[in-house]
Coordinates of C-alpha atoms in Angstrom, one line a residue:
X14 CA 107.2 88.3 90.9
X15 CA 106.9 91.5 93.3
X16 CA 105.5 94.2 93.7
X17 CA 104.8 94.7 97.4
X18 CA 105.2 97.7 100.1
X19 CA 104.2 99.5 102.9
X20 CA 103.1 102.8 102.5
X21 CA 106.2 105.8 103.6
X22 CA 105.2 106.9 106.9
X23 CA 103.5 110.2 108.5
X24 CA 103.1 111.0 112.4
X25 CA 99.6 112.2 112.0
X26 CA 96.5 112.6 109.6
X27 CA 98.3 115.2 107.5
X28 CA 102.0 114.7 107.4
X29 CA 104.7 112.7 106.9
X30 CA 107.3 111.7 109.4
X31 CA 109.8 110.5 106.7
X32 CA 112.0 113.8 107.1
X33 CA 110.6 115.8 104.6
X34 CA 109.5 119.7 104.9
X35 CA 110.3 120.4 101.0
X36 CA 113.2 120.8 99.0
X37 CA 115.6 121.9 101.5
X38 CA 117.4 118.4 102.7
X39 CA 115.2 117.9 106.3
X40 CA 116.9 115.8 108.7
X41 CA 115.9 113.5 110.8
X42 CA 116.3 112.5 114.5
X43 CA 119.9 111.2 113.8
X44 CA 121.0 114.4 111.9
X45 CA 120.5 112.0 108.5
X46 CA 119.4 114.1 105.3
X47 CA 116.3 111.9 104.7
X48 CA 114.6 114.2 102.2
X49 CA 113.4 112.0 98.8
X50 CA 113.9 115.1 96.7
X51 CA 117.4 115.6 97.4
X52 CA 118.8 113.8 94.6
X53 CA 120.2 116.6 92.3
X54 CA 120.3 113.9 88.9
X55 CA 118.0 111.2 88.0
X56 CA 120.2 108.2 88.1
X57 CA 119.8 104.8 86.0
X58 CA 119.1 100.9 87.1
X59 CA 121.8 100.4 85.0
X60 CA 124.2 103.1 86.7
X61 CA 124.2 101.5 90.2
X62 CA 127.8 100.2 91.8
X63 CA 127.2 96.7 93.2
X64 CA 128.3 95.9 96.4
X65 CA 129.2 92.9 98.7
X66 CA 125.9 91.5 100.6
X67 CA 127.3 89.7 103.7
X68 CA 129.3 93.2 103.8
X69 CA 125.8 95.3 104.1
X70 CA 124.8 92.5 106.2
X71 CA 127.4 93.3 109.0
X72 CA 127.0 97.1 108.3
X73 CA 123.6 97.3 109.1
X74 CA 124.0 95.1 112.1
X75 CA 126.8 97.9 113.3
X76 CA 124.0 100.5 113.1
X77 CA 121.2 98.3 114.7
X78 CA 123.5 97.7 117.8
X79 CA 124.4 101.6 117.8
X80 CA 120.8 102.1 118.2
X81 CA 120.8 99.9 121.0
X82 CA 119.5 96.5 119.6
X83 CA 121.3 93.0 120.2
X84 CA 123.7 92.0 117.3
X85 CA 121.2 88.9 116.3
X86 CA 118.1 91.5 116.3
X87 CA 120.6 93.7 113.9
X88 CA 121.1 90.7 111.5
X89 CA 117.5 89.6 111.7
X90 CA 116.6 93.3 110.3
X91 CA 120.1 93.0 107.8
X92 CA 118.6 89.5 106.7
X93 CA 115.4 90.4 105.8
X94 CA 116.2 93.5 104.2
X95 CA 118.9 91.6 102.3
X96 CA 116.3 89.0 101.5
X97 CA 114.9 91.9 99.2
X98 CA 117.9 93.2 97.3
X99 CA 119.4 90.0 97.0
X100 CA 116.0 88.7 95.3
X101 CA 115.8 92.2 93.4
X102 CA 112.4 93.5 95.1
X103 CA 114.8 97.3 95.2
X104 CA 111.7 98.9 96.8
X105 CA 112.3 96.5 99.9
X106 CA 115.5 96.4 100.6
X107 CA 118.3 98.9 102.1
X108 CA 116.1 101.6 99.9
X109 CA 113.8 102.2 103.1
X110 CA 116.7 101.9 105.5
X111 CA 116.3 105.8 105.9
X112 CA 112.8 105.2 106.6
X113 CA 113.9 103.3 110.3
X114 CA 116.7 106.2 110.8
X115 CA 113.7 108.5 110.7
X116 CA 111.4 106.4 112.7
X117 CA 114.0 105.5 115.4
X118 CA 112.9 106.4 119.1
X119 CA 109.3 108.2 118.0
X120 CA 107.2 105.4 115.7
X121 CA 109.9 102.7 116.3
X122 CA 110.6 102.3 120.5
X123 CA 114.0 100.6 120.5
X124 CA 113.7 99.3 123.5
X125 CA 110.3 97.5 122.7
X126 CA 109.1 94.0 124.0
X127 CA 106.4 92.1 121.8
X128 CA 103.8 90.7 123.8
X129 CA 101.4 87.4 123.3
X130 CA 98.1 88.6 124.1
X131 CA 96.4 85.3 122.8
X132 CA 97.5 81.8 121.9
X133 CA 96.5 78.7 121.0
X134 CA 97.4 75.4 119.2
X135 CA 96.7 77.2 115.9
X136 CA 96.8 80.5 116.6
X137 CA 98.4 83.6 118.1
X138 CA 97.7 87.3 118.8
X139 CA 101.0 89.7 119.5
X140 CA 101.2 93.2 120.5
X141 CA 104.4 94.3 118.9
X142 CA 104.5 97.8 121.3
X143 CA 106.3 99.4 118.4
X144 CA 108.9 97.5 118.0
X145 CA 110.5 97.0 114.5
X146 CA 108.5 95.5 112.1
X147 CA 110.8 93.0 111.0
X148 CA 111.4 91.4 114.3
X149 CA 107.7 91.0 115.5
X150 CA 107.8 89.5 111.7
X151 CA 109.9 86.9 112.4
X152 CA 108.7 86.0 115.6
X153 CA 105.1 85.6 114.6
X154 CA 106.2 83.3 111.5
X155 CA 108.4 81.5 113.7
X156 CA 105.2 80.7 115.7
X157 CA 103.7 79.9 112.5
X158 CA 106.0 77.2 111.6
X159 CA 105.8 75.5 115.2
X160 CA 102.4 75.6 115.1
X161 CA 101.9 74.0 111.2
X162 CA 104.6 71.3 112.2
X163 CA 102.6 70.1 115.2
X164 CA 99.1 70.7 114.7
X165 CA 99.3 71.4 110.7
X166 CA 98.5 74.8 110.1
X167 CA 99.4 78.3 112.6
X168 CA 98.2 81.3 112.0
X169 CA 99.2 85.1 114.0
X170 CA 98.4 88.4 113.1
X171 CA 100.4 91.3 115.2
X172 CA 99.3 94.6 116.2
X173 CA 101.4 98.0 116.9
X174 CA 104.3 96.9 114.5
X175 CA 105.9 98.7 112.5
X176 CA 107.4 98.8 108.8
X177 CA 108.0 94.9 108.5
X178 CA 109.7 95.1 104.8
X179 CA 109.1 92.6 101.9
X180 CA 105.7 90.4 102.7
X181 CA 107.6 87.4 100.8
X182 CA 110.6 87.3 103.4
X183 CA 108.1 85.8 105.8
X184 CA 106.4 83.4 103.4
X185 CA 109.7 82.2 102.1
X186 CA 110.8 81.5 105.7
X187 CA 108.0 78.8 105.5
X188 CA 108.6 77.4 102.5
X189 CA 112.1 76.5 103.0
X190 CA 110.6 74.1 105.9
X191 CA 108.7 72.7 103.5
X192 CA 105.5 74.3 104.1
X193 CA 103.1 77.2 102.5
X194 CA 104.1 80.5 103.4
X195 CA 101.5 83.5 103.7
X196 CA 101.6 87.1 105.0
X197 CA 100.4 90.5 104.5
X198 CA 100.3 93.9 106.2
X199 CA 97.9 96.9 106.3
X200 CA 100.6 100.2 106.0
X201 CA 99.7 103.5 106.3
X202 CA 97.1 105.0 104.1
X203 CA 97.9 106.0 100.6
X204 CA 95.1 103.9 98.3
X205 CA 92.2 105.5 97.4
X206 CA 88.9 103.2 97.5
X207 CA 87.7 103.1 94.0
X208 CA 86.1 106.4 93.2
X209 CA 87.1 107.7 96.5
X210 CA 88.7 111.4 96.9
X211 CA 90.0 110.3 100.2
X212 CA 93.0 107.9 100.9
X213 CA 92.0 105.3 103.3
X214 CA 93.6 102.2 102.2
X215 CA 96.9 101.0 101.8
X216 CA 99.5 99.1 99.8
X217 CA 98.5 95.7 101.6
X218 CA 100.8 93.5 100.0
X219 CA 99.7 89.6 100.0
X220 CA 102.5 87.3 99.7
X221 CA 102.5 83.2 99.2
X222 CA 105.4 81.0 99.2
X223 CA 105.0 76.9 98.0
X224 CA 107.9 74.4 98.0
X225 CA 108.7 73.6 94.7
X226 CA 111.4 72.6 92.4
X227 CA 113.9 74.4 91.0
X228 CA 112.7 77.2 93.7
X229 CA 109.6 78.3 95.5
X230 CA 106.4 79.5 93.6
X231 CA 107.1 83.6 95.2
X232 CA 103.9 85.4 94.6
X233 CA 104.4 88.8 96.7
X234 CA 102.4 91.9 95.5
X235 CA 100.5 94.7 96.4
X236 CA 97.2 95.4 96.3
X237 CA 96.8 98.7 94.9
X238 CA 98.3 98.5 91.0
X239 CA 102.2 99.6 92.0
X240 CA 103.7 99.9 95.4
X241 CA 104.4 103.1 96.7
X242 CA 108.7 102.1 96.2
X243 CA 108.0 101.6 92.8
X244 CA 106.8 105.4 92.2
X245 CA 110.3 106.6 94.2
X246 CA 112.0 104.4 91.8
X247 CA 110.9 105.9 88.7
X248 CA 111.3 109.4 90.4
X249 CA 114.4 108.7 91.4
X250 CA 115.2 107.8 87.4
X251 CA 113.4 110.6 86.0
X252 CA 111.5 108.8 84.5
X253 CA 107.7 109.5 84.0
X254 CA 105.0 107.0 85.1
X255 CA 104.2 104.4 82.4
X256 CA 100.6 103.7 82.9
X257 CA 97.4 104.7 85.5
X258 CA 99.4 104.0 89.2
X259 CA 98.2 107.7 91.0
X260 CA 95.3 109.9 90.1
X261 CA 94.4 113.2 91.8
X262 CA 91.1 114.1 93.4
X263 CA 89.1 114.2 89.7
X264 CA 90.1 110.4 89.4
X265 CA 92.8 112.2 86.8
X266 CA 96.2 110.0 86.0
X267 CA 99.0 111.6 87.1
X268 CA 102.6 110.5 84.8
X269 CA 104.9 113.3 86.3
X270 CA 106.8 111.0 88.5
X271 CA 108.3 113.7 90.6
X272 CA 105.2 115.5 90.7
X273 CA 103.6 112.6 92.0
X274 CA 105.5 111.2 94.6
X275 CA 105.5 115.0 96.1
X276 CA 101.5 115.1 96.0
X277 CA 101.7 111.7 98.0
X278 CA 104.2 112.4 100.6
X279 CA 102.0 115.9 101.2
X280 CA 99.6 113.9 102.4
X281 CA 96.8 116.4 102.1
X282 CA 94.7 113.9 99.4
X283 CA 96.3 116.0 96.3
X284 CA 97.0 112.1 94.8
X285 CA 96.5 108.5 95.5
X286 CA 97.7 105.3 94.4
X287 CA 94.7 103.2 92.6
X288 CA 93.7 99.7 93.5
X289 CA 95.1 97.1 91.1
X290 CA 92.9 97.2 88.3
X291 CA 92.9 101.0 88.0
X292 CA 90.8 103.5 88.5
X293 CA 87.7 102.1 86.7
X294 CA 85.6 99.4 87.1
X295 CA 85.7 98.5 83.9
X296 CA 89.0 97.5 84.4
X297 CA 88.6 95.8 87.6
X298 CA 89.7 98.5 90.3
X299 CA 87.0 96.6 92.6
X300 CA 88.6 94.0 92.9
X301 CA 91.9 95.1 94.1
X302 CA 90.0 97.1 96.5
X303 CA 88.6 93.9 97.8
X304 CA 91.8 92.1 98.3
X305 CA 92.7 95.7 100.4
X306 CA 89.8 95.1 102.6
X307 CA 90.6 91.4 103.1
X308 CA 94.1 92.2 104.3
X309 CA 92.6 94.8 106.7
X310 CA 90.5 91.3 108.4
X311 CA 93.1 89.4 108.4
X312 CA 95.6 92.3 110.1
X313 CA 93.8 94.6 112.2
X314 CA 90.4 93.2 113.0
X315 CA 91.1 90.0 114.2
X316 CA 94.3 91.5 116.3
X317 CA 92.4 94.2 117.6
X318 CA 95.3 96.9 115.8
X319 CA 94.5 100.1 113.9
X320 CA 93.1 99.9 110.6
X321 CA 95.3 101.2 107.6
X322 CA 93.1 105.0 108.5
X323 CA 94.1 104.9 111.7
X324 CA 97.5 103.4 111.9
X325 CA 99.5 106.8 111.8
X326 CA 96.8 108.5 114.2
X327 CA 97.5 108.9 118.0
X328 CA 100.7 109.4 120.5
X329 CA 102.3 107.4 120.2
X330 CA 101.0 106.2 116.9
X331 CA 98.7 103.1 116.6
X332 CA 100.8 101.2 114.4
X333 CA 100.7 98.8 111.5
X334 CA 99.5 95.2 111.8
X335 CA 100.7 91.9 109.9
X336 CA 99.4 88.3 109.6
X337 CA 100.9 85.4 108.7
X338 CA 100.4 82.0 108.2
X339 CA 101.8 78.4 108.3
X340 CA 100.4 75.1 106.2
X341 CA 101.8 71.9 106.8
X342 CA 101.3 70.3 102.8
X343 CA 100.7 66.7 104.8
X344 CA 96.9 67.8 105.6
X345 CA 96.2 67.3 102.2
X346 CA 98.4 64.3 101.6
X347 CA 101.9 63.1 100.7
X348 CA 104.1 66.5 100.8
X349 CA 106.5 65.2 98.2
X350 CA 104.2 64.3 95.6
X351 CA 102.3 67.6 96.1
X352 CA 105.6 69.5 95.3
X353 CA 106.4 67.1 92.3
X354 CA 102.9 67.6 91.0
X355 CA 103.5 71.4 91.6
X356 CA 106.9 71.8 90.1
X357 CA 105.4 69.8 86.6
X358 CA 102.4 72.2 86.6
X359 CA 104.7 75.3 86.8
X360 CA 106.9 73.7 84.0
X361 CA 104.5 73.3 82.2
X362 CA 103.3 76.7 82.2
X363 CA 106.7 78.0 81.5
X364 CA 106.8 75.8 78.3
X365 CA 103.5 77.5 77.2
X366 CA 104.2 79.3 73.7
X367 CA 105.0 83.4 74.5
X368 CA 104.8 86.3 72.3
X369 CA 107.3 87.3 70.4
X370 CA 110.3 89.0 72.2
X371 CA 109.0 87.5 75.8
X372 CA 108.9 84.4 77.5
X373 CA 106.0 82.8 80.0
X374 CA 107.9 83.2 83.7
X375 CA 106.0 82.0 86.7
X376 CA 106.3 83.6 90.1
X377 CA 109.4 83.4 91.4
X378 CA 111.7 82.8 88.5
X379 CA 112.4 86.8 88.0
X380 CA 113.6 86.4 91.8
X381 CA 115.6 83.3 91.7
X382 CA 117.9 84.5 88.6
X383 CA 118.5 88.2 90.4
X384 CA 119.4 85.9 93.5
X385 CA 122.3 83.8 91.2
X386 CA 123.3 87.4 89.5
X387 CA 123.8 89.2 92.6
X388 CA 125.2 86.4 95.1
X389 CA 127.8 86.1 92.8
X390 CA 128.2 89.9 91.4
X391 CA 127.1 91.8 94.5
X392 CA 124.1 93.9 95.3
X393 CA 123.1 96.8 92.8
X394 CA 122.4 100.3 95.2
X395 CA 121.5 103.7 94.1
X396 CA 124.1 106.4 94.9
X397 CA 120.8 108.1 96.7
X398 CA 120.8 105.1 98.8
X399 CA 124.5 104.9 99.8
X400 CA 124.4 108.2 100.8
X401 CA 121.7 108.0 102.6
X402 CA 123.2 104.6 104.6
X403 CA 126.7 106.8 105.1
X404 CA 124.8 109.1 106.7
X405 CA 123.2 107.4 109.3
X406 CA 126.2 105.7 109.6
X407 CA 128.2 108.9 109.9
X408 CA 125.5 110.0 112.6
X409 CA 126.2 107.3 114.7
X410 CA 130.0 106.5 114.6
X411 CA 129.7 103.4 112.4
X412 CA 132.2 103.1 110.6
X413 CA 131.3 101.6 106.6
X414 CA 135.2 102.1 105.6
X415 CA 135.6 99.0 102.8
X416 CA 131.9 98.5 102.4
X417 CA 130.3 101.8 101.0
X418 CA 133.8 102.4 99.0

C-alpha cells in the first residue's frame, strides 16, 4: 500500500520552478505547457485510455537520449517510473514526467557524474551533482545489495540528487535478491511541523520491501498524511479533499482541492500538508512529524546534503538527499524459513474477519493485483498526462506515433 512522494519543486524560498506563473499555460525550458491548472475538465480514474507499458518504456527512453542521456540511463528512468504505474502508485509514475522536462539543464545537469565521497564495507556516501534522481537511486541500492550479500547489510545515503520517484522501486530492487529493502528521501518543503505556520518539512516517504510469498510485503508511504500527487489527483478529478490533508496558517482544513493545490504550489505558506496523524495531537500529528525528522538523519545529516528547508535554496540548488538500505535475512538465520514464517503471518492476517463491504489486505496486495491488471490490459494515463508527454515529446523531435494514439 502507497502513498509516497516528493514534494513539486521551486528554484528558491518562494517559488516554484514547475512551470507555473498562474492560469495562463507557462512553459517550460523545452517550450512544454507544464502548467497543473491547464486542464479545462476534471477528468475520472475511470475515464483514462490504457496504454502499452514496454511502449512508454521505449518512449521515454527516446526523450532521455534526446536530452542527452545513454539509452540504458533512459530505461533506468522508463523502469522506475514504470515500476509506479504498473504497480498503480499514479502519483509516481509518468504523472511527474513534466516535472524532469521542467527541471532539465537548471535543477537536473544532464551531463552530471555521481561521486563516492565515502565508502566502506557497509557503507557509502554519494554526491549525486544533480544528476537525476532515479539514477543516483539505483546506483546507491545497487551498492546496497553488494554490500548486504558480502558483509550482510549496506547502507548509502546520497546528497545533491534530485526527484528519485517511488521510494518502493528501490526497496523492491532488494527484495527480489532476496533481501530487505529500505529507502526514503527528504523533498522539498511542503509539511508543516505540527502547529507550525511555516513549511519546513517534507513528504519523506519511508518505503520497506521483505521477500515473501505470493509477493513482497510493499510498505511505501509518506510521512505527512497524503502525498503531495495525491492532492493533484483529486484536483485533477474535481473532486474535493475527503478528509484533514492541507490546512492554512490558522491550522484551518482546506477541502477545495483546486484551491489547495494552488495555495501549495504559491509557495508563500498560504497552506501546508499535515503530518500523518493530522493536525492535532490528539490524533497523533507528532508522530508523523517524528518519522519526518528521522528521514531528514538518515538523508541529509549523515550525507552532509541540504535539509528538506534548504534543499531548493542556492545556485545551483542544494538538492534532495536519499538513503537506502540492504539486509541480508541470513544475519538472523535460515532466509527461507524466515520468508515461510513471514508469508504464514501475512496470511494469516488476511484471513482476519473484515467489516462488512471490505476485506483485511496487507501491504502489497493492492500493488500486486494493479501489476496482473495492467501487464495484461495496459497502463491507465490521464489525458492531462498524455498531453503533457506529447509535448515534450513534440519539443524535442520524438516521435510517440503508435504509442500516445
Amino acid at each position: 500500500m502507497t502513498t509516497t512522494t516528493d514534494s513539486p519543486t521551486r528554484n528558491d524560498g518562494a517559488k516554484s520552478n514547475a512551470g507555473v506563473e498562474g492560469k495562463d499555460g507557462a512553459k517550460g525550458n523545452n517550450g512544454t505547457v507544464l502548467n497543473p491548472f491547464a486542464l479545462e475538465t476534471p477528468e475520472s480514474a475511470e475515464d483514462r485510455h490504457r496504454y502499452d507499458p514496454a511502449a512508454l518504456r521505449e518512449l521515454i527512453a527516446n526523450i532521455m537520449v534526446a536530452w542527452g542521456y545513454a539509452r540504458e540511463e533512459g530505461y533506468t528512468v522508463a523502469d522506475a517510473l514504470g515500476f509506479a504505474d504498473l504497480h498503480g502508485i499514479d502519483s509516481h509514475g509518468l504523472q511527474r514526467f513534466q516535472l524532469y522536462a521542467s527541471q532539465m539543464g537548471n535543477k537536473i545537469d544532464p551531463s552530471a557524474q555521481a561521486e563516492v565521497v565515502l565508502d566502506t564495507p557497509v557503507s557509502r556516501i554519494i554526491d549525486g551533482h544533480r544528476r537525476m534522481g532515479q539514477l543516483n537511486g539505483v546506483d546507491a541500492m545497487n551498492a546496497c545489495i553488494e554490500k548486504a550479500k558480502a558483509t550482510g547489510i549496506g547502507m548509502a545515503s546520497v546528497r545533491r540528487s534530485c526527484h528519485y520517484g517511488v521510494a518502493g522501486y528501490y526497496a523492491n530492487m532488494a527484495a527480489e535478491q532476496g533481501l530487505i529493502g529500505i529507502s526514503m528521501t527528504n523533498t522539498e518543503p511542503i509539511v508543516l511541523p505540527l502547529y507550525a505556520r511555516q513549511i519546513w518539512l517534507g513528504t519523506n516517504p519511508i518505503a520497506v520491501a521483505i521477500p515473501a510469498d505470493p509477493h513482497p510485503f510493499f510498505f511505501d508511504a509518506s510521512t505527512s498524511v497524503v502525498a503531495y500527487g495525491k492532492v493533484e489527483l483529486y484536483s485533477k478529478q474535481g473532486k474535493e479533499l475527503p478528509a484533514t490533508w492541507v490546512v492554512d496558517p490558522e491550522n484551518q482544513p482546506l477541502r477545495d482541492s483546486s484551491d489547495a493545490l494552488a495555495r501549495l504550489l504559491r509557495y508563500n505558506n498560504e497552506a501546508g500538508i499535515v503530518p500523518v496523524g493530522g493536525n492535532t495531537e490528539y490524533t497523533g500529528g507528532h508522530k508523523g512529524y517524528g518519522f519526518s525528522i528521522l528521514v531528514e538523519f538518515f538523508t541529509a545529516i549523515v550525507s552532509g546534503g541540504a535539509t528538506t528547508d534548504s534543499t531548493a535554496k542556492g545556485d545551483p540548488v542544494n538538492g534532495i538527499c536519499h538513503a537506502f538500505m540492504a539486509i541480508d535475512p541470513k544475519i538472523y538465520g535460515d532466509p527461507e524459513d524466515i520468508r515461510k514464517r513471514f508469508s504464514a503471518y501475512l496470511d494469516e492476517v488476511r484471513a482476519l474477519p473484515a467489516v462488512p463491504g471490505r476485506k483485511v489486505l496487507v501491504h502489497g496486495d493492492k500493488e500486486a493485483a494493479a501489476y496482473a491488471d495492467r501487464r495484461k490490459n495496459g497502463v491507465p494515463l490521464y489525458h492531462k498526462t498524455v498531453s503533457e508527454l506529447k509535448a515534450i515529446a513534440d519539443g524535442l523531435g520524438v516521435s510517440y506515433d503508435g504509442i500516445l494514439d
